[in-house]
Amino acid sequence: MRLLATGLTAAVAAVAAAAAVRYVMIEPREIGALCQAGLGPWWCPVRQALVVVFRENLLGLGALVLAVLGYVGGESRAARVFAVLAVALGAVALVLYNAGLGAPALLLGLMRVARLDRMVRA
């Protein structure tokens, strides 16, 4: 149950962080206008890089790759880490506009975490 709890905790923390990024850095129109005019806060280049990441679906794709690595890694420690990271990044992808790939990655990651957790206890 420990690995599953870790995965779920990572997902909740990731969703909270992603929501903060979305509603503080990305969505406010005023910030976007200031960044476009070159008058925005110091993190405008980070904001622009994030927009490119969203547009190219890189969060969802990354989460999906991590989920697959969690499966092909067998029962290794690396597989556990990949599965938990897939859950966290999949949750972030859902919040940050990459639901198409983020949702299956989150589900695959959760299934893998649950399975690995069961193997550890058995």
PDB file of C-alpha atoms in Angstrom:
ATOM      1  CA  MET A   1       0.000   0.000   0.000  1.00  0.00           C
ATOM      2  CA  ARG A   2       2.998   2.239   0.458  1.00  0.00           C
ATOM      3  CA  LEU A   3       3.805   2.649  -3.243  1.00  0.00           C
ATOM      4  CA  LEU A   4       0.190   3.357  -4.107  1.00  0.00           C
ATOM      5  CA  ALA A   5       0.007   5.981  -1.354  1.00  0.00           C
ATOM      6  CA  THR A   6       3.183   7.548  -2.693  1.00  0.00           C
ATOM      7  CA  GLY A   7       1.727   7.677  -6.199  1.00  0.00           C
ATOM      8  CA  LEU A   8      -1.528   9.234  -5.043  1.00  0.00           C
ATOM      9  CA  THR A   9       0.295  11.762  -2.862  1.00  0.00           C
ATOM     10  CA  ALA A  10       2.507  12.694  -5.804  1.00  0.00           C
ATOM     11  CA  ALA A  11      -0.581  13.164  -7.983  1.00  0.00           C
ATOM     12  CA  VAL A  12      -2.302  15.429  -5.449  1.00  0.00           C
ATOM     13  CA  ALA A  13       0.839  17.545  -4.965  1.00  0.00           C
ATOM     14  CA  ALA A  14       1.367  17.746  -8.732  1.00  0.00           C
ATOM     15  CA  VAL A  15      -2.232  18.853  -9.327  1.00  0.00           C
ATOM     16  CA  ALA A  16      -1.898  21.589  -6.702  1.00  0.00           C
ATOM     17  CA  ALA A  17       1.332  22.875  -8.244  1.00  0.00           C
ATOM     18  CA  ALA A  18      -0.061  22.686 -11.779  1.00  0.00           C
ATOM     19  CA  ALA A  19      -3.213  24.549 -10.759  1.00  0.00           C
ATOM     20  CA  ALA A  20      -1.101  27.305  -9.241  1.00  0.00           C
ATOM     21  CA  VAL A  21       0.923  27.576 -12.448  1.00  0.00           C
ATOM     22  CA  ARG A  22      -2.211  27.574 -14.577  1.00  0.00           C
ATOM     23  CA  TYR A  23      -4.180  30.161 -12.631  1.00  0.00           C
ATOM     24  CA  VAL A  24      -1.291  32.449 -11.625  1.00  0.00           C
ATOM     25  CA  MET A  25       1.135  32.310 -14.562  1.00  0.00           C
ATOM     26  CA  ILE A  26      -0.776  31.177 -17.635  1.00  0.00           C
ATOM     27  CA  GLU A  27      -4.431  32.178 -17.627  1.00  0.00           C
ATOM     28  CA  PRO A  28      -4.468  35.797 -16.426  1.00  0.00           C
ATOM     29  CA  ARG A  29      -4.846  37.931 -19.543  1.00  0.00           C
ATOM     30  CA  GLU A  30      -3.068  40.820 -17.888  1.00  0.00           C
ATOM     31  CA  ILE A  31       0.082  38.730 -17.448  1.00  0.00           C
ATOM     32  CA  GLY A  32      -0.080  37.606 -21.073  1.00  0.00           C
ATOM     33  CA  ALA A  33      -0.421  41.197 -22.285  1.00  0.00           C
ATOM     34  CA  LEU A  34       2.450  42.382 -20.108  1.00  0.00           C
ATOM     35  CA  CYS A  35       4.667  39.529 -21.264  1.00  0.00           C
ATOM     36  CA  GLN A  36       3.849  40.240 -24.933  1.00  0.00           C
ATOM     37  CA  ALA A  37       4.731  43.900 -24.440  1.00  0.00           C
ATOM     38  CA  GLY A  38       7.996  43.044 -22.703  1.00  0.00           C
ATOM     39  CA  LEU A  39       6.821  44.659 -19.469  1.00  0.00           C
ATOM     40  CA  GLY A  40       5.921  41.522 -17.546  1.00  0.00           C
ATOM     41  CA  PRO A  41       7.530  39.836 -14.576  1.00  0.00           C
ATOM     42  CA  TRP A  42      10.906  38.122 -14.734  1.00  0.00           C
ATOM     43  CA  TRP A  43       9.278  34.735 -15.347  1.00  0.00           C
ATOM     44  CA  CYS A  44       7.713  35.668 -18.700  1.00  0.00           C
ATOM     45  CA  PRO A  45      10.237  33.526 -20.642  1.00  0.00           C
ATOM     46  CA  VAL A  46       9.329  30.563 -18.411  1.00  0.00           C
ATOM     47  CA  ARG A  47       5.652  31.237 -19.115  1.00  0.00           C
ATOM     48  CA  GLN A  48       6.272  31.300 -22.847  1.00  0.00           C
ATOM     49  CA  ALA A  49       8.264  28.063 -22.704  1.00  0.00           C
ATOM     50  CA  LEU A  50       5.390  26.432 -20.792  1.00  0.00           C
ATOM     51  CA  VAL A  51       2.922  27.551 -23.439  1.00  0.00           C
ATOM     52  CA  VAL A  52       5.050  25.852 -26.098  1.00  0.00           C
ATOM     53  CA  VAL A  53       5.206  22.691 -23.965  1.00  0.00           C
ATOM     54  CA  PHE A  54       1.382  22.686 -23.671  1.00  0.00           C
ATOM     55  CA  ARG A  55       0.851  23.376 -27.345  1.00  0.00           C
ATOM     56  CA  GLU A  56       3.092  20.502 -28.400  1.00  0.00           C
ATOM     57  CA  ASN A  57       1.500  18.075 -25.880  1.00  0.00           C
ATOM     58  CA  LEU A  58       4.897  17.375 -24.351  1.00  0.00           C
ATOM     59  CA  LEU A  59       3.548  16.895 -20.823  1.00  0.00           C
ATOM     60  CA  GLY A  60       1.144  14.174 -21.881  1.00  0.00           C
ATOM     61  CA  LEU A  61       3.721  12.559 -24.127  1.00  0.00           C
ATOM     62  CA  GLY A  62       6.313  12.577 -21.350  1.00  0.00           C
ATOM     63  CA  ALA A  63       3.839  11.050 -18.930  1.00  0.00           C
ATOM     64  CA  LEU A  64       2.966   8.348 -21.443  1.00  0.00           C
ATOM     65  CA  VAL A  65       6.638   7.520 -21.989  1.00  0.00           C
ATOM     66  CA  LEU A  66       7.140   7.275 -18.224  1.00  0.00           C
ATOM     67  CA  ALA A  67       4.147   4.955 -17.923  1.00  0.00           C
ATOM     68  CA  VAL A  68       5.527   2.658 -20.617  1.00  0.00           C
ATOM     69  CA  LEU A  69       8.944   2.674 -18.930  1.00  0.00           C
ATOM     70  CA  GLY A  70       7.197   1.688 -15.710  1.00  0.00           C
ATOM     71  CA  TYR A  71       5.845  -1.386 -17.478  1.00  0.00           C
ATOM     72  CA  VAL A  72       8.977  -2.438 -19.329  1.00  0.00           C
ATOM     73  CA  GLY A  73      11.126  -2.029 -16.220  1.00  0.00           C
ATOM     74  CA  GLY A  74       9.699  -5.154 -14.639  1.00  0.00           C
ATOM     75  CA  GLU A  75       9.702  -5.016 -10.849  1.00  0.00           C
ATOM     76  CA  SER A  76      12.825  -2.897 -10.531  1.00  0.00           C
ATOM     77  CA  ARG A  77      13.193   0.217  -8.428  1.00  0.00           C
ATOM     78  CA  ALA A  78      13.426   2.243 -11.643  1.00  0.00           C
ATOM     79  CA  ALA A  79      10.056   0.859 -12.773  1.00  0.00           C
ATOM     80  CA  ARG A  80       8.521   2.010  -9.506  1.00  0.00           C
ATOM     81  CA  VAL A  81       9.977   5.488  -9.910  1.00  0.00           C
ATOM     82  CA  PHE A  82       8.812   5.712 -13.535  1.00  0.00           C
ATOM     83  CA  ALA A  83       5.298   4.608 -12.577  1.00  0.00           C
ATOM     84  CA  VAL A  84       5.001   7.185  -9.785  1.00  0.00           C
ATOM     85  CA  LEU A  85       6.389   9.900 -12.069  1.00  0.00           C
ATOM     86  CA  ALA A  86       3.884   8.888 -14.757  1.00  0.00           C
ATOM     87  CA  VAL A  87       1.064   9.352 -12.266  1.00  0.00           C
ATOM     88  CA  ALA A  88       2.346  12.773 -11.201  1.00  0.00           C
ATOM     89  CA  LEU A  89       3.091  14.045 -14.709  1.00  0.00           C
ATOM     90  CA  GLY A  90      -0.159  12.594 -16.053  1.00  0.00           C
ATOM     91  CA  ALA A  91      -2.044  14.545 -13.385  1.00  0.00           C
ATOM     92  CA  VAL A  92      -0.133  17.700 -14.323  1.00  0.00           C
ATOM     93  CA  ALA A  93      -0.949  17.112 -17.983  1.00  0.00           C
ATOM     94  CA  LEU A  94      -4.662  16.912 -17.163  1.00  0.00           C
ATOM     95  CA  VAL A  95      -4.563  20.293 -15.436  1.00  0.00           C
ATOM     96  CA  LEU A  96      -2.270  21.927 -17.991  1.00  0.00           C
ATOM     97  CA  TYR A  97      -4.174  21.391 -21.227  1.00  0.00           C
ATOM     98  CA  ASN A  98      -2.748  17.969 -22.251  1.00  0.00           C
ATOM     99  CA  ALA A  99      -5.653  15.735 -21.278  1.00  0.00           C
ATOM    100  CA  GLY A 100      -5.579  13.705 -24.511  1.00  0.00           C
ATOM    101  CA  LEU A 101      -2.315  11.971 -23.620  1.00  0.00           C
ATOM    102  CA  GLY A 102      -2.280  12.795 -19.914  1.00  0.00           C
ATOM    103  CA  ALA A 103      -5.409  10.796 -19.083  1.00  0.00           C
ATOM    104  CA  PRO A 104      -4.193   7.456 -20.476  1.00  0.00           C
ATOM    105  CA  ALA A 105      -0.759   8.054 -18.969  1.00  0.00           C
ATOM    106  CA  LEU A 106      -2.292   8.734 -15.567  1.00  0.00           C
ATOM    107  CA  LEU A 107      -4.427   5.603 -15.780  1.00  0.00           C
ATOM    108  CA  LEU A 108      -1.557   3.407 -16.970  1.00  0.00           C
ATOM    109  CA  GLY A 109       0.679   4.822 -14.253  1.00  0.00           C
ATOM    110  CA  LEU A 110      -1.949   4.216 -11.569  1.00  0.00           C
ATOM    111  CA  MET A 111      -2.510   0.661 -12.764  1.00  0.00           C
ATOM    112  CA  ARG A 112       1.225  -0.008 -12.736  1.00  0.00           C
ATOM    113  CA  VAL A 113       1.707   1.534  -9.299  1.00  0.00           C
ATOM    114  CA  ALA A 114      -1.158  -0.542  -7.922  1.00  0.00           C
ATOM    115  CA  ARG A 115       0.250  -3.719  -9.480  1.00  0.00           C
ATOM    116  CA  LEU A 116       3.781  -3.061  -8.231  1.00  0.00           C
ATOM    117  CA  ASP A 117       2.406  -2.260  -4.795  1.00  0.00           C
ATOM    118  CA  ARG A 118       0.577  -5.593  -4.766  1.00  0.00           C
ATOM    119  CA  MET A 119       3.755  -7.414  -5.812  1.00  0.00           C
ATOM    120  CA  VAL A 120       5.720  -5.842  -2.979  1.00  0.00           C
ATOM    121  CA  ARG A 121       3.169  -6.939  -0.385  1.00  0.00           C
ATOM    122  CA  ALA A 122       2.852 -10.478  -1.763  1.00  0.00           C
TER     123      ALA A 122
END
